Structures are given as C-alpha cells and as structure tokens.
PDB file of C-alpha atoms and ligand atoms in Angstrom:
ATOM      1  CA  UNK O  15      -0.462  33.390 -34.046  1.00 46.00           C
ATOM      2  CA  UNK O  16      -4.159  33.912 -33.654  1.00 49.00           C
ATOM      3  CA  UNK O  17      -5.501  35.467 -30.785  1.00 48.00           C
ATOM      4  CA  UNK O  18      -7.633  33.388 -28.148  1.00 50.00           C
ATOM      5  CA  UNK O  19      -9.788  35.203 -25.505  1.00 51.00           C
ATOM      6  CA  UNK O  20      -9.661  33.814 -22.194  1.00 55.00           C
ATOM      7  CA  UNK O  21     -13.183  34.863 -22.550  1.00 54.00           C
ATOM      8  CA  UNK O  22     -14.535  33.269 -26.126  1.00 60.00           C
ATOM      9  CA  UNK O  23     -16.224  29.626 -24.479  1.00 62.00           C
ATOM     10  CA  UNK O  24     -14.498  27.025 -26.097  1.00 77.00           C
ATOM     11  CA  UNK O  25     -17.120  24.773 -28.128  1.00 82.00           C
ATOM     12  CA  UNK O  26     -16.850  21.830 -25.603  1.00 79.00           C
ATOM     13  CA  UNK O  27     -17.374  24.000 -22.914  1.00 82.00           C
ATOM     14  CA  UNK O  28     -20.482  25.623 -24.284  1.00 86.00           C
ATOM     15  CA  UNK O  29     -22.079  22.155 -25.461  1.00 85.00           C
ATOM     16  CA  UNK O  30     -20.964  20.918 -21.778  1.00 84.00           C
ATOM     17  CA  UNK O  31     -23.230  23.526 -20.575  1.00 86.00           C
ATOM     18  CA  UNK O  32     -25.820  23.027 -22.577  1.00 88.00           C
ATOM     19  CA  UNK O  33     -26.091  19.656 -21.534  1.00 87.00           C
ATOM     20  CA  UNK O  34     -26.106  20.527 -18.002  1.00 89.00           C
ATOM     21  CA  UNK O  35     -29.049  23.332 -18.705  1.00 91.00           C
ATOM     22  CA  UNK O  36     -31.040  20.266 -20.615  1.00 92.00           C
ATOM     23  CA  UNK O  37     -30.236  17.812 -17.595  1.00 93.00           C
ATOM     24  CA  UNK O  38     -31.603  20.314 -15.088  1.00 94.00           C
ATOM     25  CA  UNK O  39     -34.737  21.496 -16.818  1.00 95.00           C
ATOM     26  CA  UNK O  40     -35.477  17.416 -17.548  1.00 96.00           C
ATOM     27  CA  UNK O  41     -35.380  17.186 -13.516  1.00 97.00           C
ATOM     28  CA  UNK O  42     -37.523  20.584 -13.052  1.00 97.00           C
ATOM     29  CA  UNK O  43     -39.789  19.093 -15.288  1.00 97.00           C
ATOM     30  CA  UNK O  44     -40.285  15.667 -13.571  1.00 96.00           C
ATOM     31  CA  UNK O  45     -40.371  17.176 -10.554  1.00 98.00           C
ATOM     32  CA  UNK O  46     -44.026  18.031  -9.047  1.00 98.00           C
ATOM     33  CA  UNK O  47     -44.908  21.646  -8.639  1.00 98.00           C
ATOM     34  CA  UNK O  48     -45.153  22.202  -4.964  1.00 97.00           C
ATOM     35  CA  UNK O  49     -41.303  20.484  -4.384  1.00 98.00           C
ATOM     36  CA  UNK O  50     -39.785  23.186  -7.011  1.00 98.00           C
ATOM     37  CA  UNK O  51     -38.647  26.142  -4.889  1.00 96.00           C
ATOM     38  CA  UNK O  52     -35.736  26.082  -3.733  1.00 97.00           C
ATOM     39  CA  UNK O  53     -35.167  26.056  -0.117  1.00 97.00           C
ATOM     40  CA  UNK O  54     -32.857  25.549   2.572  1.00 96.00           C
ATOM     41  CA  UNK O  55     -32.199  22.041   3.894  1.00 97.00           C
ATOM     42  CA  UNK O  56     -30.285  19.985   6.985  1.00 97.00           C
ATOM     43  CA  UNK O  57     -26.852  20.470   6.952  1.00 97.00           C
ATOM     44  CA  UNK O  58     -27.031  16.759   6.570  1.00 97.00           C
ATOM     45  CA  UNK O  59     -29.079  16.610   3.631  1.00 98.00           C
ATOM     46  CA  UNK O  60     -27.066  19.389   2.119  1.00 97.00           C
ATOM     47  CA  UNK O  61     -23.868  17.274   2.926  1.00 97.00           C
ATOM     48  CA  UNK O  62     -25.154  14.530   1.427  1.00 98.00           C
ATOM     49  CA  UNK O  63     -26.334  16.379  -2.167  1.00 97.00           C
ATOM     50  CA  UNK O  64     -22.438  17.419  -2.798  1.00 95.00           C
ATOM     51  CA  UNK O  65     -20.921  14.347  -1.156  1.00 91.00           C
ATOM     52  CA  UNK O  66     -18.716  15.985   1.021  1.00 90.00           C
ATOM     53  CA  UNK O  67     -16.263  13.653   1.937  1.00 88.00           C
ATOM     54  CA  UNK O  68     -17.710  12.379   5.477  1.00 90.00           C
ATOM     55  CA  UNK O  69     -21.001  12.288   4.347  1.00 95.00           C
ATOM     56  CA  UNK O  70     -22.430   9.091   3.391  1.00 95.00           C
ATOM     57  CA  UNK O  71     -23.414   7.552   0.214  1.00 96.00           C
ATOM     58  CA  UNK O  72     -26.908   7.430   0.835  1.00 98.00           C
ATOM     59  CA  UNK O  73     -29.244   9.091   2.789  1.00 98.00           C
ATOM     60  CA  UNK O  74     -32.030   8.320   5.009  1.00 98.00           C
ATOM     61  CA  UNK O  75     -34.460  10.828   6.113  1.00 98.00           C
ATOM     62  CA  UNK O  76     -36.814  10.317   8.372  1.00 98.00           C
ATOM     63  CA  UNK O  77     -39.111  12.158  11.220  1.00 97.00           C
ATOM     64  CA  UNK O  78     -42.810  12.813  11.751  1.00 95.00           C
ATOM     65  CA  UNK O  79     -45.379  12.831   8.869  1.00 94.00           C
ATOM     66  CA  UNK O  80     -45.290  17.028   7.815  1.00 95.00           C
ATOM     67  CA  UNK O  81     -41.994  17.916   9.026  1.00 97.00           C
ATOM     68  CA  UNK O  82     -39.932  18.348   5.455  1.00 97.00           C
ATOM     69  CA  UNK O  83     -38.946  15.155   4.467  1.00 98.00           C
ATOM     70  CA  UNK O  84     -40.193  14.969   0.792  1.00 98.00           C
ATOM     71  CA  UNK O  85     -39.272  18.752   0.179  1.00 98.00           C
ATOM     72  CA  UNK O  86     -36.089  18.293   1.659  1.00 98.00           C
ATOM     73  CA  UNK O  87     -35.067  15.103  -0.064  1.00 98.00           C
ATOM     74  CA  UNK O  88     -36.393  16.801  -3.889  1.00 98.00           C
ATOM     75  CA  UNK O  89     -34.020  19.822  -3.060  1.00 98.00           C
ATOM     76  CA  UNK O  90     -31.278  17.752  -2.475  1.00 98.00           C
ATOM     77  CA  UNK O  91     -32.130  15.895  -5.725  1.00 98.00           C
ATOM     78  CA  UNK O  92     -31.491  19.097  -7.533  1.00 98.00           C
ATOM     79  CA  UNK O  93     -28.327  19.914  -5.116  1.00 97.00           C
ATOM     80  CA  UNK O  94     -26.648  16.327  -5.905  1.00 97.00           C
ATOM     81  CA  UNK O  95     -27.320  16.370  -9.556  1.00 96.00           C
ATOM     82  CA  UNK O  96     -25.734  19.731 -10.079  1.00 94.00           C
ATOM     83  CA  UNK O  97     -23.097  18.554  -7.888  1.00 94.00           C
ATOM     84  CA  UNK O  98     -22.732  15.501 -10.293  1.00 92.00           C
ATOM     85  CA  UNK O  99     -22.452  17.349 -13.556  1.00 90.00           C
ATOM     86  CA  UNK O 100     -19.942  19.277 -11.897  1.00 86.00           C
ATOM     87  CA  UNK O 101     -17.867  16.581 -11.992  1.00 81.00           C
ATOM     88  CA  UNK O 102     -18.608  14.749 -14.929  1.00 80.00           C
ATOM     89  CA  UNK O 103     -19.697  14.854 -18.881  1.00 77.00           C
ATOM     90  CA  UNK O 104     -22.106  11.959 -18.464  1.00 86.00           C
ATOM     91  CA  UNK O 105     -25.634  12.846 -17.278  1.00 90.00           C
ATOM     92  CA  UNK O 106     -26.644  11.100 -14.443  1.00 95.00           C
ATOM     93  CA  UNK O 107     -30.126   9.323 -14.191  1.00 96.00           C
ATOM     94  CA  UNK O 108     -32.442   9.508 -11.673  1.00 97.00           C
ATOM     95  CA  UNK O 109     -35.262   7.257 -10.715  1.00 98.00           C
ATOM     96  CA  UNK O 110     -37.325   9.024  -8.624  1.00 98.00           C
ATOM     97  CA  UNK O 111     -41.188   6.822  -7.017  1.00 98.00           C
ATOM     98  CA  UNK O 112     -43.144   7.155  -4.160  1.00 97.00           C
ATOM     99  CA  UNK O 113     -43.348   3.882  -2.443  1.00 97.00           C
ATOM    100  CA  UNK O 114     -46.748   2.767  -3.201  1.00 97.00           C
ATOM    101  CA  UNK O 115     -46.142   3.207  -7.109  1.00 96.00           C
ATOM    102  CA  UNK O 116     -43.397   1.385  -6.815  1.00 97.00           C
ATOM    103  CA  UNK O 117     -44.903  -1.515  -4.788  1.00 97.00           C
ATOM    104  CA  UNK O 118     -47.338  -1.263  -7.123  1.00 96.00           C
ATOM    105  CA  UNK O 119     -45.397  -0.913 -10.414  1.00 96.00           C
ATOM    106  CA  UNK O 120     -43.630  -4.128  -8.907  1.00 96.00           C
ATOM    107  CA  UNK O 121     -46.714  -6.934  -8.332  1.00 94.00           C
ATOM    108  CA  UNK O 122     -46.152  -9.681 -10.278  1.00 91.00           C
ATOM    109  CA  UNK O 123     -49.464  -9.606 -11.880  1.00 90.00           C
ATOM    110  CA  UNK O 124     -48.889  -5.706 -13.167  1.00 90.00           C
ATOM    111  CA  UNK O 125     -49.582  -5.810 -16.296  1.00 89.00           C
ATOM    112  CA  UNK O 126     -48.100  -1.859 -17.460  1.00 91.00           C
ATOM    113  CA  UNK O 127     -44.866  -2.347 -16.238  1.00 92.00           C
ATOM    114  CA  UNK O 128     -42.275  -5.514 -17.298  1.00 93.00           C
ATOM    115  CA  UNK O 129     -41.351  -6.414 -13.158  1.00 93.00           C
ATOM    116  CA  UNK O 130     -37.996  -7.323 -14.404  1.00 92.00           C
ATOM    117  CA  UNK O 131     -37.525  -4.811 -16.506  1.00 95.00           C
ATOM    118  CA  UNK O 132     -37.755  -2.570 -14.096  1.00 97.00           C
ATOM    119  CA  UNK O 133     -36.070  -3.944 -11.744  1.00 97.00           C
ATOM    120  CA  UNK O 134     -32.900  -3.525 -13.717  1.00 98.00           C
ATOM    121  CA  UNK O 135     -33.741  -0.359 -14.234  1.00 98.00           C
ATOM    122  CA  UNK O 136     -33.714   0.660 -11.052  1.00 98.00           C
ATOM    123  CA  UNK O 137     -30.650  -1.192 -10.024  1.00 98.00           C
ATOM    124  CA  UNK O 138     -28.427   0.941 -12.451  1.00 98.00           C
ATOM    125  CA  UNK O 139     -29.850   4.137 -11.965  1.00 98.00           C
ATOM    126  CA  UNK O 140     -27.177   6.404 -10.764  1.00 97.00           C
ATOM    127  CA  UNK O 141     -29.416   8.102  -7.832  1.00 98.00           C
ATOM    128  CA  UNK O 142     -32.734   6.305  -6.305  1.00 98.00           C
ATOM    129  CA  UNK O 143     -35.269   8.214  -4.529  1.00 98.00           C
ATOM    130  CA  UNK O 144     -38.084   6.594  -2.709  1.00 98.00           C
ATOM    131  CA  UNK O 145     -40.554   8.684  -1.127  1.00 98.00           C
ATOM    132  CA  UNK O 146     -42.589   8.057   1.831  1.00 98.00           C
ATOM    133  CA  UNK O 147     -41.435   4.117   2.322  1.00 97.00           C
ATOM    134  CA  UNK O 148     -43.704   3.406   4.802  1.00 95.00           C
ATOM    135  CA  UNK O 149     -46.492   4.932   3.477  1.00 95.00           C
ATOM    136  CA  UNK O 150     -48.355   1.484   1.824  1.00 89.00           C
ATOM    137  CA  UNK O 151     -51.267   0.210   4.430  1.00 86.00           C
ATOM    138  CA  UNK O 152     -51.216  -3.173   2.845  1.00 86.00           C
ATOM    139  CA  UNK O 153     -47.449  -4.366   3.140  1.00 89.00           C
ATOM    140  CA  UNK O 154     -45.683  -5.942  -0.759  1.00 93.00           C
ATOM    141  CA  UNK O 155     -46.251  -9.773  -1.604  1.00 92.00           C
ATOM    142  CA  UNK O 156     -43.302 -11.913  -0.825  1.00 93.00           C
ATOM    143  CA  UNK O 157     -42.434 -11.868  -4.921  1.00 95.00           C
ATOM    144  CA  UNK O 158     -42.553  -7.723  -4.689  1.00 96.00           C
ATOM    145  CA  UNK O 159     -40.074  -7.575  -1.461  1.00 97.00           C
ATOM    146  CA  UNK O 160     -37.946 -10.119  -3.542  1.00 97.00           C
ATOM    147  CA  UNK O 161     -37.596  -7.794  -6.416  1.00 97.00           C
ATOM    148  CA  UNK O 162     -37.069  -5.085  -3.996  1.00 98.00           C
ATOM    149  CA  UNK O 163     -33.880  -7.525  -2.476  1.00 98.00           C
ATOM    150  CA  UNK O 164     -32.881  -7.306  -6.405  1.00 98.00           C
ATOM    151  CA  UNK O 165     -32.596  -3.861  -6.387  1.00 98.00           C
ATOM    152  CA  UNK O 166     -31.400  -3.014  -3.032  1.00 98.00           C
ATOM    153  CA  UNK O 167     -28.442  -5.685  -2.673  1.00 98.00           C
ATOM    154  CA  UNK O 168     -27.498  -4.471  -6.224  1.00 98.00           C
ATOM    155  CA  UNK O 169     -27.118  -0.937  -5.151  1.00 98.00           C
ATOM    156  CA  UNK O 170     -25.609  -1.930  -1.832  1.00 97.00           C
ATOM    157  CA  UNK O 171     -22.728  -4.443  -3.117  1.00 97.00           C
ATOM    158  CA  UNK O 172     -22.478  -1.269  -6.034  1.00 97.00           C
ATOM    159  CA  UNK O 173     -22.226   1.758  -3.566  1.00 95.00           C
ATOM    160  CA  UNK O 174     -24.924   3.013  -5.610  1.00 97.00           C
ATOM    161  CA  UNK O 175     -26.756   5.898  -3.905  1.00 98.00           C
ATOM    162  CA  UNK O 176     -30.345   5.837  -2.456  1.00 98.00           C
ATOM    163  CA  UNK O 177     -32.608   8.464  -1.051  1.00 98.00           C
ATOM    164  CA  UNK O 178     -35.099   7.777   1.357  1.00 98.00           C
ATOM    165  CA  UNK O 179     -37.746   9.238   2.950  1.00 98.00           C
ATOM    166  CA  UNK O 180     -39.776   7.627   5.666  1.00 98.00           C
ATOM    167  CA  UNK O 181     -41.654   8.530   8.625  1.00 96.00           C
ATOM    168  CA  UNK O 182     -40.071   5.581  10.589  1.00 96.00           C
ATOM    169  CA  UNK O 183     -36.528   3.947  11.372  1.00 96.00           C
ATOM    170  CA  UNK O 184     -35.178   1.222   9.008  1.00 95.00           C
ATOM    171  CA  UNK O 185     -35.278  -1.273  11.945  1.00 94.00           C
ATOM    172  CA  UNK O 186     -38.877  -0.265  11.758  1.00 95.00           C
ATOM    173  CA  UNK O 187     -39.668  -1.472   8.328  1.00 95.00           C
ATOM    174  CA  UNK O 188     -38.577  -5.559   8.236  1.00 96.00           C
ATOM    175  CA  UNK O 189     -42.616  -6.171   7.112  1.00 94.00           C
ATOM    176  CA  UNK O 190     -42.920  -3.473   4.596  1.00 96.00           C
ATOM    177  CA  UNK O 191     -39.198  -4.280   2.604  1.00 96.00           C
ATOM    178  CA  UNK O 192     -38.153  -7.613   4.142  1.00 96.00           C
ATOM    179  CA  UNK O 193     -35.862  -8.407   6.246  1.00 96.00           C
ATOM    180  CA  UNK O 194     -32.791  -7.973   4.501  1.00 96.00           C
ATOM    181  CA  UNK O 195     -33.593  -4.769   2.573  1.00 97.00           C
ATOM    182  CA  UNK O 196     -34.287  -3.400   5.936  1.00 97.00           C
ATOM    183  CA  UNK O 197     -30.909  -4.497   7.160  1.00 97.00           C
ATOM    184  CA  UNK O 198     -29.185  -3.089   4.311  1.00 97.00           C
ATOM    185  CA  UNK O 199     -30.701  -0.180   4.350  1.00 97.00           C
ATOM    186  CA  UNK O 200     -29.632   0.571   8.127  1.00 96.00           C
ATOM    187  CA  UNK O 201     -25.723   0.043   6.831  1.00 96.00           C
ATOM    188  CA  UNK O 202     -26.176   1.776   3.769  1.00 95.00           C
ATOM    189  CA  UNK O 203     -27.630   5.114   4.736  1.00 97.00           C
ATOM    190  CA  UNK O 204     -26.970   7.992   6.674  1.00 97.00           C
ATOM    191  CA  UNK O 205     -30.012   8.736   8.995  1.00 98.00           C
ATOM    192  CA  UNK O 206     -30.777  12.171   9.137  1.00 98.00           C
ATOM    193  CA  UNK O 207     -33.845  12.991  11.643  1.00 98.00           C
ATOM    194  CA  UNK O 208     -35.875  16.076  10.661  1.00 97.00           C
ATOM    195  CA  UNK O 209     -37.541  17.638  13.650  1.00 95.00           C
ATOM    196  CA  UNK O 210     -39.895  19.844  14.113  1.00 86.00           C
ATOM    197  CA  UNK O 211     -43.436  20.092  14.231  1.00 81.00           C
ATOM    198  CA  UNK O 212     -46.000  19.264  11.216  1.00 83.00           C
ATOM    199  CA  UNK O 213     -45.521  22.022   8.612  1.00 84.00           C
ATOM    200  CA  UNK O 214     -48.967  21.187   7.390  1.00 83.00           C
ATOM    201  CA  UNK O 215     -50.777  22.001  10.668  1.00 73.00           C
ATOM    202  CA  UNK O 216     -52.962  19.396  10.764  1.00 54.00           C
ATOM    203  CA  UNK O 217     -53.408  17.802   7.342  1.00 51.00           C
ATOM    204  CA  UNK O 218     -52.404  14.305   6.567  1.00 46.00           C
ATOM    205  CA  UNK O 219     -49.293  13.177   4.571  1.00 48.00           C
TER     206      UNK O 219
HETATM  207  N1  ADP Q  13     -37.869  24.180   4.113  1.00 72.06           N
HETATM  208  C1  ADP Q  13     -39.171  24.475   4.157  1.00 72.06           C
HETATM  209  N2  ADP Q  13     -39.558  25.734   4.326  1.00 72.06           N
HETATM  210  C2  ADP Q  13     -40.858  26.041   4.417  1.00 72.06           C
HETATM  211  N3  ADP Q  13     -41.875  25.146   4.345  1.00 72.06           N
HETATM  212  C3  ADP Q  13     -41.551  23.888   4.168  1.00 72.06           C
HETATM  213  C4  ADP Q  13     -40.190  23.461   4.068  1.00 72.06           C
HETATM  214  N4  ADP Q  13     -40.179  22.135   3.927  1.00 72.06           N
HETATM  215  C5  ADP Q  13     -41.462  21.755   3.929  1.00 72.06           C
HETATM  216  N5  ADP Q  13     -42.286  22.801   4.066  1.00 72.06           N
HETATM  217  C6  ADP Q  13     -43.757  22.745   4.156  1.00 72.06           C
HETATM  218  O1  ADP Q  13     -44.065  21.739   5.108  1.00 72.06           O
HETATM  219  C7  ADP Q  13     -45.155  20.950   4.700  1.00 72.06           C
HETATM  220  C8  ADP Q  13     -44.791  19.493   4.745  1.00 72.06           C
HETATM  221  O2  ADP Q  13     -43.667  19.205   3.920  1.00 72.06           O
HETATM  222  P1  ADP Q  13     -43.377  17.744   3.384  1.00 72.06           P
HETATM  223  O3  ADP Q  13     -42.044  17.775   2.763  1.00 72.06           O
HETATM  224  O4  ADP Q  13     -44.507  17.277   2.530  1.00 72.06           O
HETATM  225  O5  ADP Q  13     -43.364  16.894   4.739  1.00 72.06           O
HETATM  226  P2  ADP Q  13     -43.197  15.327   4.992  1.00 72.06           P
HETATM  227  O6  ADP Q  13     -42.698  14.711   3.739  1.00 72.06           O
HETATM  228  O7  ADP Q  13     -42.229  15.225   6.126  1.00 72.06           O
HETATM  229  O8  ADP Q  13     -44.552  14.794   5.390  1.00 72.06           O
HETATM  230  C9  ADP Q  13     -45.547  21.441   3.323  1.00 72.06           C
HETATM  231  O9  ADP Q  13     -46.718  22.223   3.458  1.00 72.06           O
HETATM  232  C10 ADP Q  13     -44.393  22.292   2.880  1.00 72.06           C
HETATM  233  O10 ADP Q  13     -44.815  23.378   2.089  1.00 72.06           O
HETATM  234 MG1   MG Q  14     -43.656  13.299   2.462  1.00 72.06          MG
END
C-alpha cells in the first residue's frame, strides 16, 4: 500500500488554493490604493464580512462624511470574500461603484455602458458595494431610479447581499433612489452607525 502524507497537499486542494490566491489578488487589484491596508473595523462590519449567524445579509453603513465608512466597508469586502471562499469552490463576484458612476453608468442616454446590460449584471452579482449613495448633487432621472428598482428588488426578493455606504439614513434617501429602493433598503440592511469625528480633519469627502 503506498504511503500518503498527511502532509503532501492533495492536487484539489492545492488548485483550490490557488484559486483563492488569484481571487484575492483580482480584488487587491481593483481595489484603490489608499483602501488596501488592512485595518480594524466595527464589530458590526466585521460580523457582517463572515456572516455570523445574527448578522444580517446586508449592511448599511452610515455616519458623518470622514468618519471610516468607505475604508471600513473595502476591508470588509476583503473579510467577506475570504470568508466566502472558505466555504465554497466557486469564486464569488463582486461589483463594486461609487454612486455617481453608477448613476451615471445608468442614464439612459449613456452611450459606454448597455443600461440593461448592466443592470443584469448587477442584479446577479454575488456581493454589491455602493459607495457614498448620497453623494450625487443632481438626484437620477426617473428611468435611472427605475433601473435602480431592477436591481434592488432583484437582490431583495434574492437575499442577495448589498453594501452600502452613505452619509445619511435610508429613510433619508426616497429622492436620490426612489421610493421603494429606499424602503427596501431600510428592511434589507443592517445599519451600522460609525461615529467619531472626521478622520480627514477638515477635508471634504
Ligand atoms: N480604521 C482606520 N484607521 C485609521 N484611519 C482610518 C481608518 N478608517 C479611515 N481612516 C482615515 O479616515 C479618513 C476618512 O476615511 P473614509 O473611509 O474615506 O471616510 P468616509 O467614507 O466616512 O468619508 C481617511 O483619511 C482614512 O485614512
Ligand atoms: Mg467615503
């Protein structure tokens, strides 16, 4: 009988982890420079990231413009996709905008990006991260906020996760998202309030 090491990798094992390297150096990459250090987060946040069983399948995190939000939320981006691979062979995608690219990437009259297109896109992807959602001065057409229902009551009926950052509540956002994206967005997500005064000392988001 041959001899098998409890320490020799088995080949699934090693292209598993391969896979998982590849997956979190694709994410590194994406991510802008100044969000890649790791760093400590709200218990919440962290919670959230590993899906511990009481916290919720989406997050919302808001608080005053230079407090942590976006750093936060891209660590726990990192957090939940490790936590995902953990779990699973299949590599998880994440779509990953700030607001007013998104608004933007979502006129009707945009002519680099297919509307619908994206739409389903972002409807599937297995984690959504918005940044800064009330950042836009000029709130979305009526035909943006309806692709925005698209995406939202697709994740929402699907469980599928969202990340949010904004400096204000989701009660707070009806004319930015609609109506009902705002509403769904208040059931959907945890709300996680980051406190503390602006990091930046000064400077605007
Ligand atoms: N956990 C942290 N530790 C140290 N500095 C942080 C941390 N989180 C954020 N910062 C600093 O705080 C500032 C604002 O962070 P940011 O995430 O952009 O805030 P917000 O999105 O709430 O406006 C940045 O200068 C950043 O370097
Ligand atoms: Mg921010």
């Amino acid at each position: 009988m041959p001899f098998v090491s409890d320490d020799e990798p088995d080949d699934r094992e090693s292209v598993l982890r391969e896979r998982i390297e590849d997956a979190t150096s694709r994410h590194y990459d994406r991510t802008p420079v100044i969000y890649r250090k790791p760093i400590s987060i709200h218990t919440a946040a962290a919670a959230w990231a590993t899906q511990d069983a009481s916290a919720p399948a989406s997050l919302f995190l808001t608080g005053a413009i230079g407090v942590g939000k976006t750093h936060t939320a891209w660590e726990a981006t990192r957090r939940w996709l490790a936590a995902h691979m953990a779990h699973t062979s299949r590599i998880p995608s994440i779509e990953t905008w700030r607001s007013t690219a998104l608004f933007d990437a979502l006129r009707h009259d945009n002519r680099d990006w297919d509307a619908k297109a994206l739409t389903g896109q972002l409807q599937r992807a297995d984690l959504l991260f918005i940044d800064d959602l009330a950042a836009a001065r000029v709130s979305p057409t009526g035909w943006t906020q309806e692709r925005l229902y698209e995406i939202f009551d697709e994740r929402y009926i699907n469980g599928r996760p969202v990340l949010i950052t904004c400096d204000v509540l989701p009660g707070q956002i009806s004319h930015i998202v609609g109506d009902r994206v705002a509403s769904r967005l208040g059931e959907m997500c945890g709300i996680t309030l980051l406190e503390g005064a602006d990091r930046r000392t000064g400077a605007a988001a």
